[in-house]
Amino acid sequence: MNTIDEMDALFSRAGLPPDISFLLEKHPRAVWRQSGGLSAMGRFWLKRHNFFRELGSALNASVENLRDEAFDPVTFVQWFSPRLELLLGELEGHHHIEDMHYFPIFLAEEPRLKRGFDILDSDHHHIHDLLERNASAGRQFAGALVAGGDRMRFAADSYAVEADRLVSGLMRHLEDEEDLIVPLLIERHEDGRSLM
Ligand SMILES: [Fe+2]
Ligand SMILES: [Fe+2]
């Protein structure tokens, strides 16, 4: 699969491929909460995902509101810039820990899921590129906010395109990552072991 196909896959796939969904079929989302199979660290990891979902969505919504002229631009940039930097920095750190620490442990534990970890690893690379594009568009946007007028509107439009792309890729990735990993955590917990 080449790079463009992989990027398309992040934006076009509808979930985990069937050949790596066998643990998800056994432990579907509906039973995750009741299973008791998640450690405190596992629950913290899911909370981090929800934090990324909420912050990404809030940033997108805030840009829409600004375009509707619901905010004063200077006040907006004081709210927006630190939150964008937080999202970008925390996501980079989160992916680094997954790549270097957790994914090798999970793959060694269940080699039949290798294709799934290859997909997640590829997602991380593409999301990294999207983060860099977002950071650049976000900084241009923040600078243009002070200028106002058409310059602000153009910068808001181009930032919104990048932000939509990042958030939609991120949502897909987070859901598939959870669908691959949480059932494995529950499966091993049933054997009396904790992987996370
Ligand atoms: Fe990830
Ligand atoms: Fe993650």
JSON list of N, CA, C and O in Angstrom, two decimals, residues 18-69:
[
{"chain": "A", "resi": 18, "resn": "PRO", "atom": "N", "xyz": [-12.41, -6.72, 8.81]},
{"chain": "A", "resi": 18, "resn": "PRO", "atom": "CA", "xyz": [-13.01, -7.90, 9.45]},
{"chain": "A", "resi": 18, "resn": "PRO", "atom": "C", "xyz": [-11.99, -8.93, 9.95]},
{"chain": "A", "resi": 18, "resn": "PRO", "atom": "O", "xyz": [-12.20, -9.55, 10.98]},
{"chain": "A", "resi": 19, "resn": "ASP", "atom": "N", "xyz": [-10.85, -9.07, 9.24]},
{"chain": "A", "resi": 19, "resn": "ASP", "atom": "CA", "xyz": [-9.91, -10.12, 9.62]},
{"chain": "A", "resi": 19, "resn": "ASP", "atom": "C", "xyz": [-9.17, -9.83, 10.93]},
{"chain": "A", "resi": 19, "resn": "ASP", "atom": "O", "xyz": [-8.51, -10.72, 11.48]},
{"chain": "A", "resi": 20, "resn": "ILE", "atom": "N", "xyz": [-9.29, -8.61, 11.44]},
{"chain": "A", "resi": 20, "resn": "ILE", "atom": "CA", "xyz": [-8.66, -8.32, 12.74]},
{"chain": "A", "resi": 20, "resn": "ILE", "atom": "C", "xyz": [-9.71, -7.86, 13.76]},
{"chain": "A", "resi": 20, "resn": "ILE", "atom": "O", "xyz": [-9.38, -7.19, 14.74]},
{"chain": "A", "resi": 21, "resn": "SER", "atom": "N", "xyz": [-10.97, -8.26, 13.51]},
{"chain": "A", "resi": 21, "resn": "SER", "atom": "CA", "xyz": [-12.06, -7.87, 14.42]},
{"chain": "A", "resi": 21, "resn": "SER", "atom": "C", "xyz": [-12.51, -9.02, 15.31]},
{"chain": "A", "resi": 21, "resn": "SER", "atom": "O", "xyz": [-13.54, -8.89, 15.99]},
{"chain": "A", "resi": 22, "resn": "PHE", "atom": "N", "xyz": [-11.76, -10.12, 15.31]},
{"chain": "A", "resi": 22, "resn": "PHE", "atom": "CA", "xyz": [-12.26, -11.30, 16.04]},
{"chain": "A", "resi": 22, "resn": "PHE", "atom": "C", "xyz": [-12.36, -11.06, 17.55]},
{"chain": "A", "resi": 22, "resn": "PHE", "atom": "O", "xyz": [-13.28, -11.58, 18.20]},
{"chain": "A", "resi": 23, "resn": "LEU", "atom": "N", "xyz": [-11.46, -10.26, 18.13]},
{"chain": "A", "resi": 23, "resn": "LEU", "atom": "CA", "xyz": [-11.59, -9.99, 19.58]},
{"chain": "A", "resi": 23, "resn": "LEU", "atom": "C", "xyz": [-12.70, -8.97, 19.85]},
{"chain": "A", "resi": 23, "resn": "LEU", "atom": "O", "xyz": [-13.39, -9.05, 20.87]},
{"chain": "A", "resi": 24, "resn": "LEU", "atom": "N", "xyz": [-12.89, -8.04, 18.92]},
{"chain": "A", "resi": 24, "resn": "LEU", "atom": "CA", "xyz": [-13.97, -7.05, 19.08]},
{"chain": "A", "resi": 24, "resn": "LEU", "atom": "C", "xyz": [-15.33, -7.74, 19.00]},
{"chain": "A", "resi": 24, "resn": "LEU", "atom": "O", "xyz": [-16.26, -7.37, 19.72]},
{"chain": "A", "resi": 25, "resn": "GLU", "atom": "N", "xyz": [-15.43, -8.77, 18.14]},
{"chain": "A", "resi": 25, "resn": "GLU", "atom": "CA", "xyz": [-16.71, -9.50, 18.05]},
{"chain": "A", "resi": 25, "resn": "GLU", "atom": "C", "xyz": [-17.00, -10.21, 19.38]},
{"chain": "A", "resi": 25, "resn": "GLU", "atom": "O", "xyz": [-18.14, -10.29, 19.82]},
{"chain": "A", "resi": 26, "resn": "LYS", "atom": "N", "xyz": [-15.95, -10.68, 20.02]},
{"chain": "A", "resi": 26, "resn": "LYS", "atom": "CA", "xyz": [-16.12, -11.38, 21.30]},
{"chain": "A", "resi": 26, "resn": "LYS", "atom": "C", "xyz": [-16.39, -10.41, 22.45]},
{"chain": "A", "resi": 26, "resn": "LYS", "atom": "O", "xyz": [-17.12, -10.73, 23.39]},
{"chain": "A", "resi": 27, "resn": "HIS", "atom": "N", "xyz": [-15.78, -9.22, 22.37]},
{"chain": "A", "resi": 27, "resn": "HIS", "atom": "CA", "xyz": [-15.93, -8.21, 23.43]},
{"chain": "A", "resi": 27, "resn": "HIS", "atom": "C", "xyz": [-16.36, -6.88, 22.79]},
{"chain": "A", "resi": 27, "resn": "HIS", "atom": "O", "xyz": [-15.54, -5.97, 22.65]},
{"chain": "A", "resi": 28, "resn": "PRO", "atom": "N", "xyz": [-17.62, -6.75, 22.38]},
{"chain": "A", "resi": 28, "resn": "PRO", "atom": "CA", "xyz": [-18.07, -5.52, 21.72]},
{"chain": "A", "resi": 28, "resn": "PRO", "atom": "C", "xyz": [-18.13, -4.35, 22.70]},
{"chain": "A", "resi": 28, "resn": "PRO", "atom": "O", "xyz": [-18.15, -4.54, 23.92]},
{"chain": "A", "resi": 29, "resn": "ARG", "atom": "N", "xyz": [-18.18, -3.14, 22.15]},
{"chain": "A", "resi": 29, "resn": "ARG", "atom": "CA", "xyz": [-18.19, -1.93, 22.98]},
{"chain": "A", "resi": 29, "resn": "ARG", "atom": "C", "xyz": [-19.25, -1.96, 24.08]},
{"chain": "A", "resi": 29, "resn": "ARG", "atom": "O", "xyz": [-19.02, -1.45, 25.16]},
{"chain": "A", "resi": 30, "resn": "ALA", "atom": "N", "xyz": [-20.41, -2.54, 23.76]},
{"chain": "A", "resi": 30, "resn": "ALA", "atom": "CA", "xyz": [-21.52, -2.52, 24.71]},
{"chain": "A", "resi": 30, "resn": "ALA", "atom": "C", "xyz": [-21.17, -3.19, 26.05]},
{"chain": "A", "resi": 30, "resn": "ALA", "atom": "O", "xyz": [-21.80, -2.90, 27.07]},
{"chain": "A", "resi": 31, "resn": "VAL", "atom": "N", "xyz": [-20.17, -4.08, 26.05]},
{"chain": "A", "resi": 31, "resn": "VAL", "atom": "CA", "xyz": [-19.84, -4.79, 27.29]},
{"chain": "A", "resi": 31, "resn": "VAL", "atom": "C", "xyz": [-18.56, -4.27, 27.95]},
{"chain": "A", "resi": 31, "resn": "VAL", "atom": "O", "xyz": [-18.16, -4.77, 29.00]},
{"chain": "A", "resi": 32, "resn": "TRP", "atom": "N", "xyz": [-17.91, -3.28, 27.36]},
{"chain": "A", "resi": 32, "resn": "TRP", "atom": "CA", "xyz": [-16.62, -2.83, 27.91]},
{"chain": "A", "resi": 32, "resn": "TRP", "atom": "C", "xyz": [-16.76, -2.35, 29.35]},
{"chain": "A", "resi": 32, "resn": "TRP", "atom": "O", "xyz": [-15.95, -2.70, 30.20]},
{"chain": "A", "resi": 33, "resn": "ARG", "atom": "N", "xyz": [-17.78, -1.54, 29.60]},
{"chain": "A", "resi": 33, "resn": "ARG", "atom": "CA", "xyz": [-17.91, -0.96, 30.95]},
{"chain": "A", "resi": 33, "resn": "ARG", "atom": "C", "xyz": [-18.15, -2.03, 32.00]},
{"chain": "A", "resi": 33, "resn": "ARG", "atom": "O", "xyz": [-17.56, -2.00, 33.08]},
{"chain": "A", "resi": 34, "resn": "GLN", "atom": "N", "xyz": [-19.03, -2.99, 31.68]},
{"chain": "A", "resi": 34, "resn": "GLN", "atom": "CA", "xyz": [-19.38, -4.00, 32.68]},
{"chain": "A", "resi": 34, "resn": "GLN", "atom": "C", "xyz": [-18.31, -5.07, 32.83]},
{"chain": "A", "resi": 34, "resn": "GLN", "atom": "O", "xyz": [-18.34, -5.82, 33.79]},
{"chain": "A", "resi": 35, "resn": "SER", "atom": "N", "xyz": [-17.37, -5.15, 31.86]},
{"chain": "A", "resi": 35, "resn": "SER", "atom": "CA", "xyz": [-16.44, -6.27, 31.87]},
{"chain": "A", "resi": 35, "resn": "SER", "atom": "C", "xyz": [-15.49, -6.23, 33.06]},
{"chain": "A", "resi": 35, "resn": "SER", "atom": "O", "xyz": [-15.00, -7.26, 33.49]},
{"chain": "A", "resi": 36, "resn": "GLY", "atom": "N", "xyz": [-15.22, -5.02, 33.57]},
{"chain": "A", "resi": 36, "resn": "GLY", "atom": "CA", "xyz": [-14.23, -4.91, 34.65]},
{"chain": "A", "resi": 36, "resn": "GLY", "atom": "C", "xyz": [-12.83, -5.21, 34.15]},
{"chain": "A", "resi": 36, "resn": "GLY", "atom": "O", "xyz": [-11.90, -5.38, 34.94]},
{"chain": "A", "resi": 37, "resn": "GLY", "atom": "N", "xyz": [-12.65, -5.29, 32.83]},
{"chain": "A", "resi": 37, "resn": "GLY", "atom": "CA", "xyz": [-11.36, -5.70, 32.28]},
{"chain": "A", "resi": 37, "resn": "GLY", "atom": "C", "xyz": [-10.36, -4.58, 32.10]},
{"chain": "A", "resi": 37, "resn": "GLY", "atom": "O", "xyz": [-9.25, -4.82, 31.64]},
{"chain": "A", "resi": 38, "resn": "LEU", "atom": "N", "xyz": [-10.75, -3.36, 32.47]},
{"chain": "A", "resi": 38, "resn": "LEU", "atom": "CA", "xyz": [-9.82, -2.24, 32.28]},
{"chain": "A", "resi": 38, "resn": "LEU", "atom": "C", "xyz": [-9.23, -1.83, 33.63]},
{"chain": "A", "resi": 38, "resn": "LEU", "atom": "O", "xyz": [-9.96, -1.56, 34.58]},
{"chain": "A", "resi": 39, "resn": "SER", "atom": "N", "xyz": [-7.92, -1.74, 33.67]},
{"chain": "A", "resi": 39, "resn": "SER", "atom": "CA", "xyz": [-7.23, -1.26, 34.87]},
{"chain": "A", "resi": 39, "resn": "SER", "atom": "C", "xyz": [-7.41, 0.26, 34.97]},
{"chain": "A", "resi": 39, "resn": "SER", "atom": "O", "xyz": [-7.94, 0.90, 34.05]},
{"chain": "A", "resi": 40, "resn": "ALA", "atom": "N", "xyz": [-6.92, 0.84, 36.08]},
{"chain": "A", "resi": 40, "resn": "ALA", "atom": "CA", "xyz": [-6.97, 2.30, 36.22]},
{"chain": "A", "resi": 40, "resn": "ALA", "atom": "C", "xyz": [-6.21, 2.95, 35.06]},
{"chain": "A", "resi": 40, "resn": "ALA", "atom": "O", "xyz": [-6.65, 3.97, 34.51]},
{"chain": "A", "resi": 41, "resn": "MET", "atom": "N", "xyz": [-5.09, 2.36, 34.65]},
{"chain": "A", "resi": 41, "resn": "MET", "atom": "CA", "xyz": [-4.33, 2.93, 33.53]},
{"chain": "A", "resi": 41, "resn": "MET", "atom": "C", "xyz": [-5.11, 2.81, 32.23]},
{"chain": "A", "resi": 41, "resn": "MET", "atom": "O", "xyz": [-5.11, 3.74, 31.41]},
{"chain": "A", "resi": 42, "resn": "GLY", "atom": "N", "xyz": [-5.80, 1.70, 32.03]},
{"chain": "A", "resi": 42, "resn": "GLY", "atom": "CA", "xyz": [-6.62, 1.54, 30.82]},
{"chain": "A", "resi": 42, "resn": "GLY", "atom": "C", "xyz": [-7.74, 2.57, 30.77]},
{"chain": "A", "resi": 42, "resn": "GLY", "atom": "O", "xyz": [-8.02, 3.15, 29.71]},
{"chain": "A", "resi": 43, "resn": "ARG", "atom": "N", "xyz": [-8.36, 2.81, 31.91]},
{"chain": "A", "resi": 43, "resn": "ARG", "atom": "CA", "xyz": [-9.44, 3.82, 31.95]},
{"chain": "A", "resi": 43, "resn": "ARG", "atom": "C", "xyz": [-8.87, 5.22, 31.71]},
{"chain": "A", "resi": 43, "resn": "ARG", "atom": "O", "xyz": [-9.48, 6.04, 31.04]},
{"chain": "A", "resi": 44, "resn": "PHE", "atom": "N", "xyz": [-7.67, 5.46, 32.25]},
{"chain": "A", "resi": 44, "resn": "PHE", "atom": "CA", "xyz": [-7.01, 6.76, 32.03]},
{"chain": "A", "resi": 44, "resn": "PHE", "atom": "C", "xyz": [-6.72, 6.96, 30.53]},
{"chain": "A", "resi": 44, "resn": "PHE", "atom": "O", "xyz": [-6.92, 8.05, 29.99]},
{"chain": "A", "resi": 45, "resn": "TRP", "atom": "N", "xyz": [-6.28, 5.90, 29.89]},
{"chain": "A", "resi": 45, "resn": "TRP", "atom": "CA", "xyz": [-5.96, 5.96, 28.45]},
{"chain": "A", "resi": 45, "resn": "TRP", "atom": "C", "xyz": [-7.22, 6.33, 27.65]},
{"chain": "A", "resi": 45, "resn": "TRP", "atom": "O", "xyz": [-7.18, 7.18, 26.76]},
{"chain": "A", "resi": 46, "resn": "LEU", "atom": "N", "xyz": [-8.37, 5.70, 28.00]},
{"chain": "A", "resi": 46, "resn": "LEU", "atom": "CA", "xyz": [-9.62, 6.06, 27.31]},
{"chain": "A", "resi": 46, "resn": "LEU", "atom": "C", "xyz": [-10.03, 7.50, 27.60]},
{"chain": "A", "resi": 46, "resn": "LEU", "atom": "O", "xyz": [-10.56, 8.19, 26.73]},
{"chain": "A", "resi": 47, "resn": "LYS", "atom": "N", "xyz": [-9.77, 7.94, 28.83]},
{"chain": "A", "resi": 47, "resn": "LYS", "atom": "CA", "xyz": [-10.09, 9.34, 29.17]},
{"chain": "A", "resi": 47, "resn": "LYS", "atom": "C", "xyz": [-9.26, 10.30, 28.33]},
{"chain": "A", "resi": 47, "resn": "LYS", "atom": "O", "xyz": [-9.73, 11.37, 27.94]},
{"chain": "A", "resi": 48, "resn": "ARG", "atom": "N", "xyz": [-7.99, 9.94, 28.10]},
{"chain": "A", "resi": 48, "resn": "ARG", "atom": "CA", "xyz": [-7.14, 10.79, 27.26]},
{"chain": "A", "resi": 48, "resn": "ARG", "atom": "C", "xyz": [-7.75, 10.89, 25.86]},
{"chain": "A", "resi": 48, "resn": "ARG", "atom": "O", "xyz": [-7.77, 11.95, 25.26]},
{"chain": "A", "resi": 49, "resn": "HIS", "atom": "N", "xyz": [-8.23, 9.77, 25.32]},
{"chain": "A", "resi": 49, "resn": "HIS", "atom": "CA", "xyz": [-8.86, 9.80, 24.00]},
{"chain": "A", "resi": 49, "resn": "HIS", "atom": "C", "xyz": [-10.06, 10.74, 24.01]},
{"chain": "A", "resi": 49, "resn": "HIS", "atom": "O", "xyz": [-10.27, 11.51, 23.07]},
{"chain": "A", "resi": 50, "resn": "ASN", "atom": "N", "xyz": [-10.86, 10.66, 25.06]},
{"chain": "A", "resi": 50, "resn": "ASN", "atom": "CA", "xyz": [-12.05, 11.53, 25.12]},
{"chain": "A", "resi": 50, "resn": "ASN", "atom": "C", "xyz": [-11.64, 13.00, 25.23]},
{"chain": "A", "resi": 50, "resn": "ASN", "atom": "O", "xyz": [-12.30, 13.88, 24.67]},
{"chain": "A", "resi": 51, "resn": "PHE", "atom": "N", "xyz": [-10.55, 13.25, 25.96]},
{"chain": "A", "resi": 51, "resn": "PHE", "atom": "CA", "xyz": [-10.02, 14.62, 26.05]},
{"chain": "A", "resi": 51, "resn": "PHE", "atom": "C", "xyz": [-9.66, 15.13, 24.64]},
{"chain": "A", "resi": 51, "resn": "PHE", "atom": "O", "xyz": [-9.99, 16.26, 24.27]},
{"chain": "A", "resi": 52, "resn": "PHE", "atom": "N", "xyz": [-8.99, 14.29, 23.83]},
{"chain": "A", "resi": 52, "resn": "PHE", "atom": "CA", "xyz": [-8.61, 14.71, 22.47]},
{"chain": "A", "resi": 52, "resn": "PHE", "atom": "C", "xyz": [-9.85, 14.94, 21.61]},
{"chain": "A", "resi": 52, "resn": "PHE", "atom": "O", "xyz": [-9.91, 15.89, 20.83]},
{"chain": "A", "resi": 53, "resn": "ARG", "atom": "N", "xyz": [-10.84, 14.07, 21.76]},
{"chain": "A", "resi": 53, "resn": "ARG", "atom": "CA", "xyz": [-12.08, 14.24, 20.98]},
{"chain": "A", "resi": 53, "resn": "ARG", "atom": "C", "xyz": [-12.75, 15.57, 21.35]},
{"chain": "A", "resi": 53, "resn": "ARG", "atom": "O", "xyz": [-13.17, 16.33, 20.48]},
{"chain": "A", "resi": 54, "resn": "GLU", "atom": "N", "xyz": [-12.84, 15.81, 22.67]},
{"chain": "A", "resi": 54, "resn": "GLU", "atom": "CA", "xyz": [-13.57, 17.02, 23.11]},
{"chain": "A", "resi": 54, "resn": "GLU", "atom": "C", "xyz": [-12.82, 18.29, 22.74]},
{"chain": "A", "resi": 54, "resn": "GLU", "atom": "O", "xyz": [-13.42, 19.26, 22.26]},
{"chain": "A", "resi": 55, "resn": "LEU", "atom": "N", "xyz": [-11.49, 18.28, 22.93]},
{"chain": "A", "resi": 55, "resn": "LEU", "atom": "CA", "xyz": [-10.73, 19.50, 22.63]},
{"chain": "A", "resi": 55, "resn": "LEU", "atom": "C", "xyz": [-10.72, 19.77, 21.12]},
{"chain": "A", "resi": 55, "resn": "LEU", "atom": "O", "xyz": [-10.90, 20.91, 20.68]},
{"chain": "A", "resi": 56, "resn": "GLY", "atom": "N", "xyz": [-10.54, 18.70, 20.32]},
{"chain": "A", "resi": 56, "resn": "GLY", "atom": "CA", "xyz": [-10.55, 18.87, 18.86]},
{"chain": "A", "resi": 56, "resn": "GLY", "atom": "C", "xyz": [-11.90, 19.43, 18.39]},
{"chain": "A", "resi": 56, "resn": "GLY", "atom": "O", "xyz": [-11.96, 20.36, 17.58]},
{"chain": "A", "resi": 57, "resn": "SER", "atom": "N", "xyz": [-12.99, 18.88, 18.92]},
{"chain": "A", "resi": 57, "resn": "SER", "atom": "CA", "xyz": [-14.33, 19.33, 18.52]},
{"chain": "A", "resi": 57, "resn": "SER", "atom": "C", "xyz": [-14.56, 20.76, 18.99]},
{"chain": "A", "resi": 57, "resn": "SER", "atom": "O", "xyz": [-15.16, 21.57, 18.27]},
{"chain": "A", "resi": 58, "resn": "ALA", "atom": "N", "xyz": [-14.09, 21.10, 20.20]},
{"chain": "A", "resi": 58, "resn": "ALA", "atom": "CA", "xyz": [-14.30, 22.46, 20.73]},
{"chain": "A", "resi": 58, "resn": "ALA", "atom": "C", "xyz": [-13.56, 23.48, 19.87]},
{"chain": "A", "resi": 58, "resn": "ALA", "atom": "O", "xyz": [-14.07, 24.57, 19.59]},
{"chain": "A", "resi": 59, "resn": "LEU", "atom": "N", "xyz": [-12.34, 23.14, 19.44]},
{"chain": "A", "resi": 59, "resn": "LEU", "atom": "CA", "xyz": [-11.58, 24.07, 18.60]},
{"chain": "A", "resi": 59, "resn": "LEU", "atom": "C", "xyz": [-12.29, 24.28, 17.27]},
{"chain": "A", "resi": 59, "resn": "LEU", "atom": "O", "xyz": [-12.41, 25.42, 16.79]},
{"chain": "A", "resi": 60, "resn": "ASN", "atom": "N", "xyz": [-12.79, 23.19, 16.68]},
{"chain": "A", "resi": 60, "resn": "ASN", "atom": "CA", "xyz": [-13.52, 23.34, 15.41]},
{"chain": "A", "resi": 60, "resn": "ASN", "atom": "C", "xyz": [-14.77, 24.19, 15.58]},
{"chain": "A", "resi": 60, "resn": "ASN", "atom": "O", "xyz": [-15.05, 25.07, 14.77]},
{"chain": "A", "resi": 61, "resn": "ALA", "atom": "N", "xyz": [-15.52, 23.92, 16.65]},
{"chain": "A", "resi": 61, "resn": "ALA", "atom": "CA", "xyz": [-16.76, 24.67, 16.87]},
{"chain": "A", "resi": 61, "resn": "ALA", "atom": "C", "xyz": [-16.44, 26.14, 17.10]},
{"chain": "A", "resi": 61, "resn": "ALA", "atom": "O", "xyz": [-17.19, 27.02, 16.65]},
{"chain": "A", "resi": 62, "resn": "SER", "atom": "N", "xyz": [-15.33, 26.41, 17.79]},
{"chain": "A", "resi": 62, "resn": "SER", "atom": "CA", "xyz": [-15.01, 27.80, 18.11]},
{"chain": "A", "resi": 62, "resn": "SER", "atom": "C", "xyz": [-14.71, 28.59, 16.83]},
{"chain": "A", "resi": 62, "resn": "SER", "atom": "O", "xyz": [-15.05, 29.77, 16.72]},
{"chain": "A", "resi": 63, "resn": "VAL", "atom": "N", "xyz": [-14.08, 27.92, 15.84]},
{"chain": "A", "resi": 63, "resn": "VAL", "atom": "CA", "xyz": [-13.78, 28.61, 14.59]},
{"chain": "A", "resi": 63, "resn": "VAL", "atom": "C", "xyz": [-15.08, 28.93, 13.85]},
{"chain": "A", "resi": 63, "resn": "VAL", "atom": "O", "xyz": [-15.25, 30.01, 13.29]},
{"chain": "A", "resi": 64, "resn": "GLU", "atom": "N", "xyz": [-16.02, 27.98, 13.89]},
{"chain": "A", "resi": 64, "resn": "GLU", "atom": "CA", "xyz": [-17.33, 28.24, 13.27]},
{"chain": "A", "resi": 64, "resn": "GLU", "atom": "C", "xyz": [-17.99, 29.45, 13.92]},
{"chain": "A", "resi": 64, "resn": "GLU", "atom": "O", "xyz": [-18.55, 30.31, 13.25]},
{"chain": "A", "resi": 65, "resn": "ASN", "atom": "N", "xyz": [-17.93, 29.50, 15.26]},
{"chain": "A", "resi": 65, "resn": "ASN", "atom": "CA", "xyz": [-18.55, 30.62, 15.97]},
{"chain": "A", "resi": 65, "resn": "ASN", "atom": "C", "xyz": [-17.88, 31.94, 15.62]},
{"chain": "A", "resi": 65, "resn": "ASN", "atom": "O", "xyz": [-18.54, 32.97, 15.48]},
{"chain": "A", "resi": 66, "resn": "LEU", "atom": "N", "xyz": [-16.55, 31.89, 15.49]},
{"chain": "A", "resi": 66, "resn": "LEU", "atom": "CA", "xyz": [-15.84, 33.13, 15.14]},
{"chain": "A", "resi": 66, "resn": "LEU", "atom": "C", "xyz": [-16.28, 33.61, 13.75]},
{"chain": "A", "resi": 66, "resn": "LEU", "atom": "O", "xyz": [-16.49, 34.79, 13.53]},
{"chain": "A", "resi": 67, "resn": "ARG", "atom": "N", "xyz": [-16.42, 32.63, 12.83]},
{"chain": "A", "resi": 67, "resn": "ARG", "atom": "CA", "xyz": [-16.84, 33.01, 11.47]},
{"chain": "A", "resi": 67, "resn": "ARG", "atom": "C", "xyz": [-18.25, 33.59, 11.49]},
{"chain": "A", "resi": 67, "resn": "ARG", "atom": "O", "xyz": [-18.60, 34.38, 10.63]},
{"chain": "A", "resi": 68, "resn": "ASP", "atom": "N", "xyz": [-19.05, 33.16, 12.45]},
{"chain": "A", "resi": 68, "resn": "ASP", "atom": "CA", "xyz": [-20.40, 33.74, 12.59]},
{"chain": "A", "resi": 68, "resn": "ASP", "atom": "C", "xyz": [-20.35, 35.07, 13.36]},
{"chain": "A", "resi": 68, "resn": "ASP", "atom": "O", "xyz": [-21.39, 35.59, 13.76]},
{"chain": "A", "resi": 69, "resn": "GLU", "atom": "N", "xyz": [-19.13, 35.51, 13.66]},
{"chain": "A", "resi": 69, "resn": "GLU", "atom": "CA", "xyz": [-18.90, 36.78, 14.36]},
{"chain": "A", "resi": 69, "resn": "GLU", "atom": "C", "xyz": [-19.48, 36.79, 15.77]},
{"chain": "A", "resi": 69, "resn": "GLU", "atom": "O", "xyz": [-20.00, 37.79, 16.24]}
]
